[in-house]
């Protein structure tokens, strides 16, 4: 038997190997248009960062190695041009020589895969725009990274490949933006589960724009501008398109093979096309979704490998009645997003709703293993099921253990188990590996209670809509502790802690609808049971608790400084020294405070609150991404007397270790500094020529008198520090507009606070200064630098004004509010100009 396979990688190469194992006499020709017959396309993004350092490790096998092992005629760089079904031949072209030949076949396997979508967007042909589907694509990206040394990357598309590319660009040191046209990344996931990924990406300083699409690209001399439908403009040194794939259909269509309704090659359960001698597998074919029974395109490597194994058996069989059947695909998949794993199987809630399938869904947040054993991490698990208990699908997001739980549920779906069976699964348990009640068991318990009517739930979306439309129609009770309630809660909620609910139950109206909630749902369920048995008629518990609601309802795209959440935050004066919203964790005796993503003065304020809640001698490790934090923490520790043990910076994160000092030690440390105050500190807020002159003259005078001088430049005062000939760094549109409109440097200040006269006043002032031999602002500034004065630029103001470090003159330090306050406390004179 002579078999031709068109396309390698997961489908074609796997089928070829299986065919040879089954039949040593078959003549097998494997045709691949690209240069490599089998490579790890799922591993391509990880070479960008160096996580997979050796490119050759991505090559699963070589042409020579495959031929030697399996005795297969391998023809890379060969394109199949057409199929003559009547003559049972395929026309092939050698892409290196151009030679065309016709090869006959007894059986033909199509495994052409899918091509990357490249819509006809103006400017999409830019040499800075890439796709990532195969090894040559990767080679082009790596060459660009090496040759152009980009600083900013934009990834179009928030699917699996898009997020993997974004992560690896970030790990390589590029500031990375992800643009996704849908309301959330990862289409197979539901909103609230994807929201966990959004939050983690923002914490990792990935810029995220959702519900936005590219309108066009424009190349500039050294960068490309990405124009979005919202009006945003993003500067990019490198762009990767990852908006999806579509089946390669030309060969099948031209051969007259039937295509399916959802856009793939139509195959039967035996993976045969409409021609009984032509089979097809992989990303190009439509397969049955095992849960819904509908046809779908599911471009995953796992299903392609399984299809290839089955189709090899069928192609060698002379009797179609003995063909093996492919039972469909669940779409089980997993993705690494920095520290998180996001996994799914079966149908999402969104898909079930779109298909008209009656369903229920619940969300649980459980530990990856026993909470008392070190290292337990939260797994957020969503279970979707039919009214009869049929498991429709699941999603899991967490740092550890999400893969195991999704695999268990995928197996349960395949075996036809129901949610009640999940409660009975006997899963491996020891404290380092799991819990006596595994997260899968817990999800089953909740689902069982929902179905038998002993637990009514409300999801975050229904509650959010209710609070927006008719908040007075329901009693909303937060059963968490007063400390948790004081930090964040839902609008209109009252706090009755679970442990005091029975004694305070008279405060609630048993006839009015009531919704209870806690942090993750467990305490809410306990409160629900108390209230129902006390005679309350209409009670529901928020599934997934406040944690899910908070994730789902916060702004999902990257926030600017004017954004705020609809979840109420109490005024800091209402909250005594607590660790609640500081994200403090205790690890090996060291309390770790993660304030990455916050801008000045947030990191210092949260450091203060964390230290206040600690005992003398305890050690605090603070992780921040604000560039000013390193200087701020030094000034803060010097001022407060707490001992700063060290400051380190790596991959954009500043890590400081502080040991809390005793009150007496703080007084002793801070006292002498206050008693021996010396020096002059000036805040230069204005960019007006006359005010800047006054600041610089006073500062030079103080320097001449031997005083230590510090100038803190903020907002419009930052213009004084700008280089007149600074290169134009790549910035977003608004930042670039600020830079264009504002003066570049002390020598270009023209506006006066009074007598401006449309700009004439500044020129008159400069003439008078020149006639009377008064130093210019630029020369005064240079004298301060030469004299050792400290020039500090406010990081927060730089962020707001869109000013980058490389635009400032040499000798300027970056600081924040704590830096200024520390200098002011040590100074005899502090002026604000």
Short mmCIF file of C-alpha atoms in Angstrom, two decimals, residues 121-432:
data_model
loop_
_atom_site.label_atom_id
_atom_site.label_comp_id
_atom_site.label_asym_id
_atom_site.label_seq_id
_atom_site.Cartn_x
_atom_site.Cartn_y
_atom_site.Cartn_z
CA UNK A 121 -5.41 45.87 8.31
CA UNK A 122 -3.60 48.87 6.79
CA UNK A 123 0.09 48.69 7.64
CA UNK A 124 0.08 45.00 8.55
CA UNK A 125 2.95 44.33 6.13
CA UNK A 126 5.36 46.27 8.36
CA UNK A 127 8.71 44.50 8.88
CA UNK A 128 8.20 45.00 12.63
CA UNK A 129 5.05 42.84 12.63
CA UNK A 130 5.45 39.07 13.08
CA UNK A 131 3.44 35.90 13.57
CA UNK A 132 4.52 32.81 15.51
CA UNK A 133 3.39 29.48 14.09
CA UNK A 134 6.58 27.61 13.20
CA UNK A 135 10.37 27.59 13.50
CA UNK A 136 11.00 30.06 10.63
CA UNK A 137 8.58 32.51 12.32
CA UNK A 138 10.55 32.11 15.55
CA UNK A 139 13.84 32.63 13.75
CA UNK A 140 12.59 35.91 12.29
CA UNK A 141 11.47 37.14 15.72
CA UNK A 142 14.77 36.18 17.33
CA UNK A 143 16.72 37.91 14.56
CA UNK A 144 14.71 41.10 15.11
CA UNK A 145 15.26 40.96 18.86
CA UNK A 146 18.99 40.59 18.33
CA UNK A 147 19.36 43.21 15.62
CA UNK A 148 17.01 45.98 16.75
CA UNK A 149 17.11 45.45 20.53
CA UNK A 150 13.48 46.51 21.03
CA UNK A 151 12.26 47.95 24.32
CA UNK A 152 8.51 47.78 23.82
CA UNK A 153 6.43 44.92 22.45
CA UNK A 154 2.76 44.77 21.51
CA UNK A 155 0.93 41.46 21.22
CA UNK A 156 -2.36 41.50 19.32
CA UNK A 157 -4.58 38.76 20.69
CA UNK A 158 -5.12 37.32 24.16
CA UNK A 159 -5.36 33.63 23.34
CA UNK A 160 -2.93 30.91 24.41
CA UNK A 161 -0.12 31.87 22.04
CA UNK A 162 -0.63 35.61 22.61
CA UNK A 163 -0.30 35.35 26.38
CA UNK A 164 2.68 33.01 26.15
CA UNK A 165 4.44 35.42 23.80
CA UNK A 166 3.59 38.36 26.07
CA UNK A 167 4.99 36.59 29.12
CA UNK A 168 8.21 35.71 27.36
CA UNK A 169 8.68 39.20 25.95
CA UNK A 170 8.25 40.50 29.49
CA UNK A 171 10.73 37.96 30.86
CA UNK A 172 13.19 39.13 28.23
CA UNK A 173 12.88 42.65 29.61
CA UNK A 174 10.50 44.29 27.12
CA UNK A 175 7.64 46.46 28.30
CA UNK A 176 4.71 44.54 26.87
CA UNK A 177 1.16 45.45 25.91
CA UNK A 178 -1.59 42.95 25.07
CA UNK A 179 -4.55 44.06 22.94
CA UNK A 180 -7.62 41.81 22.89
CA UNK A 181 -10.79 42.50 20.94
CA UNK A 182 -13.04 40.55 23.33
CA UNK A 183 -14.00 41.50 26.88
CA UNK A 184 -11.47 39.10 28.33
CA UNK A 185 -8.46 37.01 27.36
CA UNK A 186 -8.68 33.23 26.91
CA UNK A 187 -11.94 32.71 25.03
CA UNK A 188 -12.69 29.24 26.49
CA UNK A 189 -12.88 30.77 29.98
CA UNK A 190 -15.70 32.72 31.60
CA UNK A 191 -15.35 36.39 32.56
CA UNK A 192 -14.72 35.98 36.27
CA UNK A 193 -12.11 33.24 35.77
CA UNK A 194 -10.27 35.23 33.11
CA UNK A 195 -10.39 38.19 35.50
CA UNK A 196 -7.97 36.34 37.80
CA UNK A 197 -5.54 36.17 34.90
CA UNK A 198 -6.10 39.86 34.11
CA UNK A 199 -5.25 40.86 37.68
CA UNK A 200 -2.10 38.76 37.65
CA UNK A 201 -0.98 40.22 34.34
CA UNK A 202 -1.48 43.75 35.65
CA UNK A 203 0.49 42.84 38.76
CA UNK A 204 3.30 41.75 36.46
CA UNK A 205 3.22 45.18 34.73
CA UNK A 206 1.70 43.86 31.50
CA UNK A 207 -0.37 46.61 29.89
CA UNK A 208 -3.74 45.15 28.96
CA UNK A 209 -6.33 46.67 26.64
CA UNK A 210 -9.59 44.72 26.29
CA UNK A 211 -12.64 45.29 24.10
CA UNK A 212 -10.37 47.09 21.67
CA UNK A 213 -9.19 46.30 18.17
CA UNK A 214 -6.45 47.45 15.85
CA UNK A 215 -7.53 49.90 13.16
CA UNK A 216 -4.18 50.33 11.46
CA UNK A 217 -0.41 50.36 11.87
CA UNK A 218 1.94 53.17 10.91
CA UNK A 219 5.70 52.80 10.67
CA UNK A 220 7.98 55.56 11.92
CA UNK A 221 11.73 55.79 11.54
CA UNK A 222 12.50 53.64 14.56
CA UNK A 223 9.15 52.32 15.77
CA UNK A 224 5.61 51.41 14.74
CA UNK A 225 2.44 53.03 16.07
CA UNK A 226 -0.53 50.75 16.71
CA UNK A 227 -3.80 52.66 16.31
CA UNK A 228 -6.72 51.18 18.24
CA UNK A 229 -10.44 51.64 17.62
CA UNK A 230 -10.78 53.35 21.01
CA UNK A 231 -8.45 56.11 19.91
CA UNK A 232 -5.47 54.81 21.89
CA UNK A 233 -2.10 54.79 20.22
CA UNK A 234 0.64 52.42 21.29
CA UNK A 235 4.27 52.70 20.29
CA UNK A 236 5.92 49.40 19.50
CA UNK A 237 9.37 48.25 18.49
CA UNK A 238 8.05 44.77 17.75
CA UNK A 239 4.49 43.49 17.20
CA UNK A 240 3.27 39.89 17.22
CA UNK A 241 -0.10 38.98 15.71
CA UNK A 242 -1.79 36.22 17.69
CA UNK A 243 -5.46 36.79 16.90
CA UNK A 244 -6.18 33.20 15.99
CA UNK A 245 -5.85 30.61 13.27
CA UNK A 246 -8.02 29.18 10.53
CA UNK A 247 -7.81 25.78 8.82
CA UNK A 248 -5.67 25.40 5.69
CA UNK A 249 -8.43 24.42 3.27
CA UNK A 250 -7.20 25.26 -0.22
CA UNK A 251 -6.02 21.78 -1.13
CA UNK A 252 -9.19 20.10 0.17
CA UNK A 253 -11.49 22.72 -1.35
CA UNK A 254 -9.81 22.52 -4.78
CA UNK A 255 -10.10 18.73 -4.65
CA UNK A 256 -13.86 18.99 -4.12
CA UNK A 257 -13.85 17.51 -0.63
CA UNK A 258 -16.77 18.46 1.59
CA UNK A 259 -16.24 21.26 4.09
CA UNK A 260 -18.15 21.55 7.33
CA UNK A 261 -20.47 24.25 8.61
CA UNK A 262 -17.94 25.71 11.05
CA UNK A 263 -15.18 26.08 8.50
CA UNK A 264 -13.07 22.91 8.59
CA UNK A 265 -12.68 19.77 6.52
CA UNK A 266 -15.67 17.54 7.14
CA UNK A 267 -14.73 14.08 8.43
CA UNK A 268 -16.81 11.23 9.79
CA UNK A 269 -16.27 9.43 13.08
CA UNK A 270 -13.51 7.40 11.40
CA UNK A 271 -11.72 10.59 10.27
CA UNK A 272 -12.45 9.86 6.62
CA UNK A 273 -13.37 12.74 4.32
CA UNK A 274 -16.13 12.66 1.72
CA UNK A 275 -13.65 10.62 -0.38
CA UNK A 276 -13.26 7.21 1.33
CA UNK A 277 -9.57 6.99 0.38
CA UNK A 278 -8.70 10.41 1.79
CA UNK A 279 -8.51 10.97 5.53
CA UNK A 280 -7.79 14.15 7.52
CA UNK A 281 -6.64 15.03 11.03
CA UNK A 282 -5.47 17.95 13.12
CA UNK A 283 -6.23 21.64 13.11
CA UNK A 284 -7.83 21.57 9.65
CA UNK A 285 -10.71 19.24 10.51
CA UNK A 286 -14.00 19.70 12.28
CA UNK A 287 -14.48 17.40 15.24
CA UNK A 288 -17.37 16.74 17.55
CA UNK A 289 -17.36 18.50 20.88
CA UNK A 290 -17.89 15.55 23.16
CA UNK A 291 -20.06 17.49 25.63
CA UNK A 292 -22.31 19.50 23.32
CA UNK A 293 -22.44 17.02 20.45
CA UNK A 294 -21.84 19.93 18.04
CA UNK A 295 -19.06 20.17 15.47
CA UNK A 296 -16.21 22.50 16.36
CA UNK A 297 -12.68 23.56 15.46
CA UNK A 298 -10.35 22.66 18.31
CA UNK A 299 -6.72 23.27 17.25
CA UNK A 300 -4.84 21.44 20.01
CA UNK A 301 -1.83 19.14 19.80
CA UNK A 302 -3.27 16.45 22.09
CA UNK A 303 -6.37 15.72 19.98
CA UNK A 304 -4.25 15.82 16.80
CA UNK A 305 -1.96 13.11 18.16
CA UNK A 306 -4.86 10.90 19.18
CA UNK A 307 -6.57 11.37 15.81
CA UNK A 308 -3.31 10.44 14.04
CA UNK A 309 -3.07 7.17 15.93
CA UNK A 310 -6.64 6.20 15.10
CA UNK A 311 -6.43 7.24 11.45
CA UNK A 312 -3.27 5.19 10.90
CA UNK A 313 -5.17 2.06 11.97
CA UNK A 314 -8.08 2.90 9.68
CA UNK A 315 -5.95 3.69 6.61
CA UNK A 316 -4.36 0.24 6.74
CA UNK A 317 -7.68 -1.55 7.16
CA UNK A 318 -9.29 -3.02 4.07
CA UNK A 319 -12.65 -3.37 5.79
CA UNK A 320 -14.39 -0.10 6.78
CA UNK A 321 -16.59 -2.00 9.21
CA UNK A 322 -13.51 -2.55 11.34
CA UNK A 323 -12.53 1.11 11.47
CA UNK A 324 -11.84 2.67 14.83
CA UNK A 325 -13.94 5.70 15.82
CA UNK A 326 -12.77 9.01 17.19
CA UNK A 327 -15.03 9.92 20.10
CA UNK A 328 -14.73 13.68 19.90
CA UNK A 329 -12.82 16.29 21.83
CA UNK A 330 -13.34 17.97 25.21
CA UNK A 331 -10.98 20.82 24.45
CA UNK A 332 -8.97 20.21 27.61
CA UNK A 333 -6.16 22.76 27.73
CA UNK A 334 -3.81 24.53 30.11
CA UNK A 335 -1.74 27.70 29.94
CA UNK A 336 1.08 29.12 32.02
CA UNK A 337 0.65 32.85 32.65
CA UNK A 338 3.65 33.91 34.73
CA UNK A 339 3.04 32.30 38.14
CA UNK A 340 -0.47 31.09 37.33
CA UNK A 341 -1.79 28.05 35.52
CA UNK A 342 -5.15 28.46 33.78
CA UNK A 343 -6.80 25.20 32.75
CA UNK A 344 -10.16 24.24 31.26
CA UNK A 345 -12.13 21.32 29.93
CA UNK A 346 -15.53 20.89 28.32
CA UNK A 347 -17.99 23.78 28.09
CA UNK A 348 -17.77 27.12 29.80
CA UNK A 349 -20.87 28.74 31.28
CA UNK A 350 -20.86 31.14 28.34
CA UNK A 351 -20.83 28.26 25.84
CA UNK A 352 -23.57 26.35 27.67
CA UNK A 353 -25.76 29.45 27.68
CA UNK A 354 -25.13 30.09 23.96
CA UNK A 355 -26.08 26.50 23.13
CA UNK A 356 -29.30 26.73 25.16
CA UNK A 357 -28.25 23.98 27.56
CA UNK A 358 -29.90 24.31 31.00
CA UNK A 359 -27.10 24.43 33.54
CA UNK A 360 -25.87 25.45 36.96
CA UNK A 361 -22.40 26.68 37.90
CA UNK A 362 -20.53 27.20 41.15
CA UNK A 363 -17.12 28.56 42.09
CA UNK A 364 -14.92 27.41 44.94
CA UNK A 365 -11.54 28.58 46.19
CA UNK A 366 -9.59 25.76 47.84
CA UNK A 367 -5.99 25.05 48.79
CA UNK A 368 -3.70 23.07 46.51
CA UNK A 369 -2.82 20.97 49.53
CA UNK A 370 -3.44 20.97 53.27
CA UNK A 371 -3.40 24.55 54.52
CA UNK A 372 -1.28 23.69 57.55
CA UNK A 373 1.52 22.31 55.37
CA UNK A 374 3.81 25.08 54.01
CA UNK A 375 3.32 26.27 50.46
CA UNK A 376 -0.39 25.74 50.00
CA UNK A 377 -1.70 27.87 47.13
CA UNK A 378 -5.25 28.82 46.23
CA UNK A 379 -7.02 27.07 43.36
CA UNK A 380 -10.09 28.82 41.98
CA UNK A 381 -12.30 26.13 40.46
CA UNK A 382 -15.49 26.68 38.46
CA UNK A 383 -17.75 23.72 37.77
CA UNK A 384 -20.49 23.85 35.10
CA UNK A 385 -23.13 21.09 35.14
CA UNK A 386 -26.55 20.21 33.82
CA UNK A 387 -29.72 20.08 35.88
CA UNK A 388 -29.42 16.29 35.94
CA UNK A 389 -25.88 16.49 37.35
CA UNK A 390 -24.06 15.87 34.06
CA UNK A 391 -20.65 17.53 34.18
CA UNK A 392 -20.48 19.99 31.31
CA UNK A 393 -17.12 21.57 31.97
CA UNK A 394 -14.72 23.15 34.42
CA UNK A 395 -12.09 25.86 34.71
CA UNK A 396 -9.27 26.10 37.23
CA UNK A 397 -6.83 28.93 37.89
CA UNK A 398 -4.06 28.78 40.45
CA UNK A 399 -0.34 28.73 41.11
CA UNK A 400 -0.20 25.04 41.98
CA UNK A 401 -2.47 22.08 41.33
CA UNK A 402 -4.83 23.45 38.66
CA UNK A 403 -3.58 20.89 36.14
CA UNK A 404 -4.30 17.91 38.38
CA UNK A 405 -7.86 19.03 39.14
CA UNK A 406 -8.78 19.72 35.52
CA UNK A 407 -7.35 16.36 34.47
CA UNK A 408 -9.50 14.64 37.10
CA UNK A 409 -12.64 16.41 35.90
CA UNK A 410 -11.80 15.78 32.22
CA UNK A 411 -11.49 12.09 33.07
CA UNK A 412 -14.80 12.20 34.93
CA UNK A 413 -16.53 13.75 31.90
CA UNK A 414 -15.05 11.12 29.61
CA UNK A 415 -16.24 8.38 31.97
CA UNK A 416 -19.76 9.80 32.12
CA UNK A 417 -19.62 10.59 35.85
CA UNK A 418 -21.95 13.14 37.40
CA UNK A 419 -21.25 15.87 39.93
CA UNK A 420 -22.44 13.64 42.74
CA UNK A 421 -19.73 11.16 41.74
CA UNK A 422 -17.10 13.85 42.28
CA UNK A 423 -17.92 13.78 45.98
CA UNK A 424 -17.03 10.09 46.06
CA UNK A 425 -13.73 10.23 44.18
CA UNK A 426 -10.89 8.82 46.26
CA UNK A 427 -7.96 11.05 45.37
CA UNK A 428 -4.41 10.83 46.70
CA UNK A 429 -3.99 12.68 49.97
CA UNK A 430 -1.04 13.61 52.11
CA UNK A 431 -0.47 17.13 53.48
CA UNK A 432 2.23 18.07 50.92
#
